[in-house]
Tab-separated table of C-alpha atoms and ligand atoms in Angstrom:
chain	number	residue	atom	x	y	z
A	4	MET	CA	-161.321	-6.412	58.980
A	5	LEU	CA	-162.287	-5.076	62.634
A	6	LYS	CA	-159.787	-3.320	64.775
A	7	ILE	CA	-160.231	-3.742	68.357
A	8	GLY	CA	-158.487	-1.719	71.535
A	9	LEU	CA	-157.862	-3.633	74.146
A	10	ILE	CA	-157.798	-0.881	77.048
A	11	MET	CA	-155.323	-1.085	80.240
A	12	GLY	CA	-157.696	0.785	82.797
A	13	SER	CA	-154.889	1.113	85.523
A	14	THR	CA	-151.524	3.159	85.776
A	15	ARG	CA	-149.861	2.145	88.855
A	16	PRO	CA	-146.363	1.524	88.617
A	17	ILE	CA	-146.992	-1.911	90.694
A	18	ARG	CA	-150.349	-2.876	88.622
A	19	LYS	CA	-152.365	-6.288	87.175
A	20	ALA	CA	-153.899	-4.801	84.741
A	21	ASP	CA	-150.608	-5.421	82.548
A	22	ILE	CA	-150.416	-9.220	82.833
A	23	VAL	CA	-154.381	-9.271	82.801
A	24	ALA	CA	-154.588	-7.249	79.278
A	25	LYS	CA	-151.934	-9.457	78.131
A	26	TRP	CA	-153.756	-12.802	78.501
A	27	VAL	CA	-156.584	-11.159	77.125
A	28	HIS	CA	-154.391	-9.964	74.032
A	29	ASP	CA	-153.212	-13.741	73.743
A	30	ILE	CA	-156.709	-15.247	73.658
A	31	ALA	CA	-157.695	-12.403	71.162
A	32	ARG	CA	-154.944	-12.605	68.549
A	33	ARG	CA	-155.649	-16.512	67.991
A	34	ARG	CA	-158.604	-14.897	66.279
A	35	SER	CA	-158.865	-14.488	62.691
A	36	ASP	CA	-162.267	-12.130	62.564
A	37	ALA	CA	-160.516	-9.371	64.416
A	38	GLU	CA	-157.293	-7.510	64.817
A	39	PHE	CA	-156.753	-6.689	68.765
A	40	GLU	CA	-153.523	-3.946	69.765
A	41	LEU	CA	-153.086	-3.270	73.558
A	42	VAL	CA	-153.655	0.142	73.976
A	43	ASP	CA	-151.736	1.675	77.769
A	44	ILE	CA	-153.203	4.810	79.150
A	45	LYS	CA	-149.699	4.961	80.969
A	46	ASP	CA	-147.916	5.703	77.054
A	47	PHE	CA	-150.115	8.365	76.149
A	48	LYS	CA	-148.788	10.191	79.439
A	49	LEU	CA	-152.149	12.333	80.268
A	50	PRO	CA	-152.525	14.802	82.710
A	51	LEU	CA	-155.334	15.798	84.899
A	52	LEU	CA	-158.340	16.894	81.901
A	53	ASP	CA	-156.910	19.969	80.703
A	54	GLU	CA	-158.264	21.023	77.355
A	55	PRO	CA	-160.389	24.561	77.714
A	56	LEU	CA	-162.785	23.485	76.278
A	57	SER	CA	-165.628	19.943	75.995
A	58	ALA	CA	-164.442	17.443	74.128
A	59	VAL	CA	-167.673	17.547	72.345
A	60	PHE	CA	-166.195	20.700	70.379
A	61	GLY	CA	-163.264	18.320	69.278
A	62	GLN	CA	-161.447	21.563	69.189
A	63	TYR	CA	-158.143	20.316	70.859
A	64	THR	CA	-155.141	22.341	71.962
A	65	HIS	CA	-152.668	19.922	73.347
A	66	GLN	CA	-150.535	17.029	71.517
A	67	HIS	CA	-151.587	14.682	73.888
A	68	THR	CA	-154.849	15.339	73.391
A	69	LYS	CA	-154.277	14.591	69.693
A	70	THR	CA	-152.347	11.852	69.609
A	71	TRP	CA	-155.293	10.040	72.419
A	72	SER	CA	-158.025	11.197	69.446
A	73	ALA	CA	-156.182	9.594	66.755
A	74	LYS	CA	-155.625	6.011	68.481
A	75	ILE	CA	-158.904	5.966	69.859
A	76	ALA	CA	-160.282	6.847	66.519
A	77	SER	CA	-158.638	4.276	65.037
A	78	PHE	CA	-160.788	1.555	66.592
A	79	ASP	CA	-164.191	0.295	65.564
A	80	ALA	CA	-164.436	-1.354	69.053
A	81	TYR	CA	-163.100	-1.961	72.638
A	82	VAL	CA	-162.068	-4.058	75.580
A	83	PHE	CA	-161.519	-2.103	78.548
A	84	VAL	CA	-159.591	-3.987	81.690
A	85	THR	CA	-160.540	-2.560	84.320
A	86	PRO	CA	-159.487	-2.772	87.930
A	87	GLU	CA	-161.981	-2.189	90.821
A	88	TYR	CA	-161.517	0.892	92.885
A	89	ASN	CA	-163.834	1.993	95.576
A	90	HIS	CA	-166.528	0.438	93.868
A	91	SER	CA	-166.014	2.153	90.549
A	92	THR	CA	-163.199	2.080	87.472
A	93	SER	CA	-159.966	3.735	88.198
A	94	GLY	CA	-159.005	7.534	88.006
A	95	ALA	CA	-157.050	7.089	85.149
A	96	LEU	CA	-159.151	5.101	83.263
A	97	LYS	CA	-162.070	7.958	83.626
A	98	ASN	CA	-160.319	10.591	82.907
A	99	ALA	CA	-158.803	8.873	80.025
A	100	ILE	CA	-162.441	8.594	78.585
A	101	ASP	CA	-163.434	12.197	79.282
A	102	PHE	CA	-160.679	13.440	77.504
A	103	LEU	CA	-162.843	12.354	74.345
A	104	HIS	CA	-166.213	12.218	72.892
A	105	SER	CA	-167.164	12.027	69.106
A	106	GLU	CA	-164.329	8.925	68.774
A	107	TRP	CA	-165.747	6.368	71.061
A	108	HIS	CA	-169.207	7.170	69.179
A	109	ASN	CA	-171.142	3.636	67.780
A	110	LYS	CA	-168.312	1.621	68.689
A	111	ALA	CA	-169.063	-1.627	70.473
A	112	ALA	CA	-167.347	-2.335	73.963
A	113	GLY	CA	-167.033	-5.414	75.969
A	114	PHE	CA	-165.121	-5.434	79.851
A	115	VAL	CA	-162.545	-7.520	81.602
A	116	GLY	CA	-162.669	-6.318	85.289
A	117	TYR	CA	-160.835	-7.630	87.940
A	118	GLY	CA	-160.619	-6.952	91.733
A	119	GLY	CA	-162.492	-8.404	95.540
A	120	ALA	CA	-165.384	-10.310	96.019
A	121	ALA	CA	-167.140	-8.879	93.195
A	122	ALA	CA	-164.202	-9.602	90.740
A	123	GLY	CA	-164.491	-6.144	89.305
A	124	ALA	CA	-168.458	-6.046	88.689
A	125	ARG	CA	-169.069	-2.764	90.438
A	126	ALA	CA	-166.513	-1.273	87.846
A	127	ILE	CA	-167.715	-2.510	85.037
A	128	GLU	CA	-171.234	-1.369	85.685
A	129	ASN	CA	-169.525	1.816	86.074
A	130	LEU	CA	-168.154	2.202	82.850
A	131	ARG	CA	-171.537	0.505	81.372
A	132	LEU	CA	-172.980	4.027	82.569
A	133	VAL	CA	-170.580	6.116	81.410
A	134	LEU	CA	-170.023	4.881	77.899
A	135	GLY	CA	-173.557	5.046	77.551
A	136	GLU	CA	-173.144	8.571	77.687
A	137	LEU	CA	-170.881	8.272	74.854
A	138	GLN	CA	-172.614	6.100	72.117
A	139	VAL	CA	-171.038	2.839	73.220
A	140	ALA	CA	-172.697	-0.117	72.550
A	141	ASP	CA	-171.506	-1.802	75.794
A	142	VAL	CA	-172.443	-5.906	74.930
A	143	ARG	CA	-173.945	-8.340	77.846
A	144	ALA	CA	-171.106	-10.691	78.225
A	145	HIS	CA	-168.333	-9.872	80.216
A	146	VAL	CA	-165.311	-11.409	82.258
A	147	GLY	CA	-164.499	-11.348	85.962
A	148	LEU	CA	-161.915	-12.312	87.666
A	149	SER	CA	-161.335	-12.507	91.340
A	150	LEU	CA	-158.458	-11.283	93.529
A	151	PHE	CA	-159.464	-14.648	95.421
A	152	ASP	CA	-159.948	-17.318	93.012
A	153	ASP	CA	-158.349	-16.255	89.934
A	154	PHE	CA	-154.806	-15.486	91.362
A	155	GLU	CA	-152.567	-17.392	93.865
A	156	SER	CA	-152.009	-15.497	97.044
A	157	PHE	CA	-153.444	-12.602	95.530
A	158	THR	CA	-150.630	-11.831	93.554
A	159	THR	CA	-150.097	-14.358	90.844
A	160	PHE	CA	-151.954	-14.276	87.669
A	161	LYS	CA	-153.418	-17.804	88.049
A	162	PRO	CA	-157.267	-17.437	85.659
A	163	ARG	CA	-159.781	-20.628	86.458
A	164	PRO	CA	-160.231	-22.482	83.196
A	165	GLN	CA	-163.433	-21.116	82.498
A	166	GLN	CA	-162.124	-17.841	82.189
A	167	GLU	CA	-160.636	-18.327	78.756
A	168	LYS	CA	-164.223	-19.504	76.953
A	169	ALA	CA	-165.371	-16.305	79.437
A	170	VAL	CA	-163.157	-14.005	76.968
A	171	GLU	CA	-164.331	-15.758	73.686
A	172	SER	CA	-168.218	-15.107	74.325
A	173	MET	CA	-167.334	-11.805	75.370
A	174	LEU	CA	-165.246	-10.978	72.305
A	175	ASP	CA	-167.647	-13.063	70.216
A	176	GLN	CA	-170.090	-10.305	71.404
A	177	VAL	CA	-167.966	-7.198	71.356
A	178	ILE	CA	-167.189	-8.826	67.222
A	179	ALA	CA	-170.698	-9.120	66.192
A	180	TRP	CA	-171.811	-5.358	67.531
A	181	GLY	CA	-168.482	-3.991	66.216
A	182	SER	CA	-169.896	-5.310	62.348
A	183	ALA	CA	-173.173	-4.765	63.040
A	184	LEU	CA	-172.463	-0.444	63.720
A	185	LYS	CA	-169.914	0.020	60.655
A	186	PRO	CA	-172.210	1.038	58.368
A	187	LEU	CA	-173.408	3.564	61.017
A	188	ARG	CA	-169.977	5.121	61.851
A	189	GLU	CA	-169.409	4.904	57.558
A	190	LYS	CA	-172.777	7.140	57.532
A	191	ILE	CA	-171.668	9.440	59.934
A	192	ALA	CA	-167.943	10.052	58.578
B	7	FMN	C1	-157.632	2.678	95.438
B	7	FMN	C2	-158.046	1.269	95.409
B	7	FMN	C3	-159.242	1.278	95.885
B	7	FMN	C4	-159.547	-0.068	95.678
B	7	FMN	N1	-161.099	-0.590	95.862
B	7	FMN	C5	-161.438	-1.969	95.509
B	7	FMN	C6	-163.316	-1.989	95.399
B	7	FMN	O1	-163.584	-0.764	95.968
B	7	FMN	N2	-163.364	-3.383	95.055
B	7	FMN	C7	-162.402	-4.259	94.933
B	7	FMN	O2	-162.933	-5.300	94.664
B	7	FMN	N3	-161.221	-4.028	95.046
B	7	FMN	C8	-160.742	-2.877	95.247
B	7	FMN	N4	-159.211	-2.733	95.125
B	7	FMN	C9	-158.338	-3.919	94.831
B	7	FMN	C10	-158.132	-3.900	93.480
B	7	FMN	O3	-159.089	-4.237	93.120
B	7	FMN	C11	-156.888	-4.747	93.358
B	7	FMN	O4	-155.698	-4.158	94.200
B	7	FMN	C12	-156.332	-5.012	91.749
B	7	FMN	O5	-155.254	-5.140	91.600
B	7	FMN	C13	-155.682	-3.250	91.225
B	7	FMN	O6	-155.488	-2.986	89.962
B	7	FMN	P1	-154.472	-2.570	89.120
B	7	FMN	O7	-153.587	-3.922	90.106
B	7	FMN	O8	-154.284	-2.939	87.847
B	7	FMN	O9	-153.608	-1.161	89.688
B	7	FMN	C14	-159.052	-1.309	95.376
B	7	FMN	C15	-157.649	-0.998	95.173
B	7	FMN	C16	-156.791	0.196	95.135
B	7	FMN	C17	-155.608	1.007	94.635
């Protein structure tokens, strides 16, 4: 069974990432064609990148890197749940991505973004650029949640009905591509 990590892209004390990621998880776990796990970057207590060598070499010196590496390596695909910070993804998520290298390779990824007028679209586009370098196959369908239209008074999460369908479409593509890449992952492992 394909294993998909739902990665929460915000580590702020009061964040929307947890409620949004839990909503995605609730929709995802109704499916029987993949297994899903919520991954909270915060739990891994990653400092700003502190490994002496680039992750390209895979020689990690810190336990926090080894623990993060094992978790990310265990998945076949990912869904990144990302806020938009200054027209980009969060520094915390970019830092967590930069910690690793081959663990990301030949996996599929989809995105759930959230933010103001652009509904997280710029954060998602930014992530697509970063993940291309890590040989992650990013799917076309994405979910864009607007603080204006999917949150009441910019605070209480009330996604419009069509957003659930958008999650399903994105997951369909992530599962299809995650499965299609499996022979390649097995060949390289
Ligand atoms: C540092 C920072 C920068 C932000 N920049 C943008 C932005 O460029 N575009 C946007 O639509 N929203 C922006 N926002 C609004 C966030 O998308 C919104 O606060 C969201 O809830 C943040 O996610 P989080 O609560 O899970 O951390 C920004 C918020 C923060 C904290």
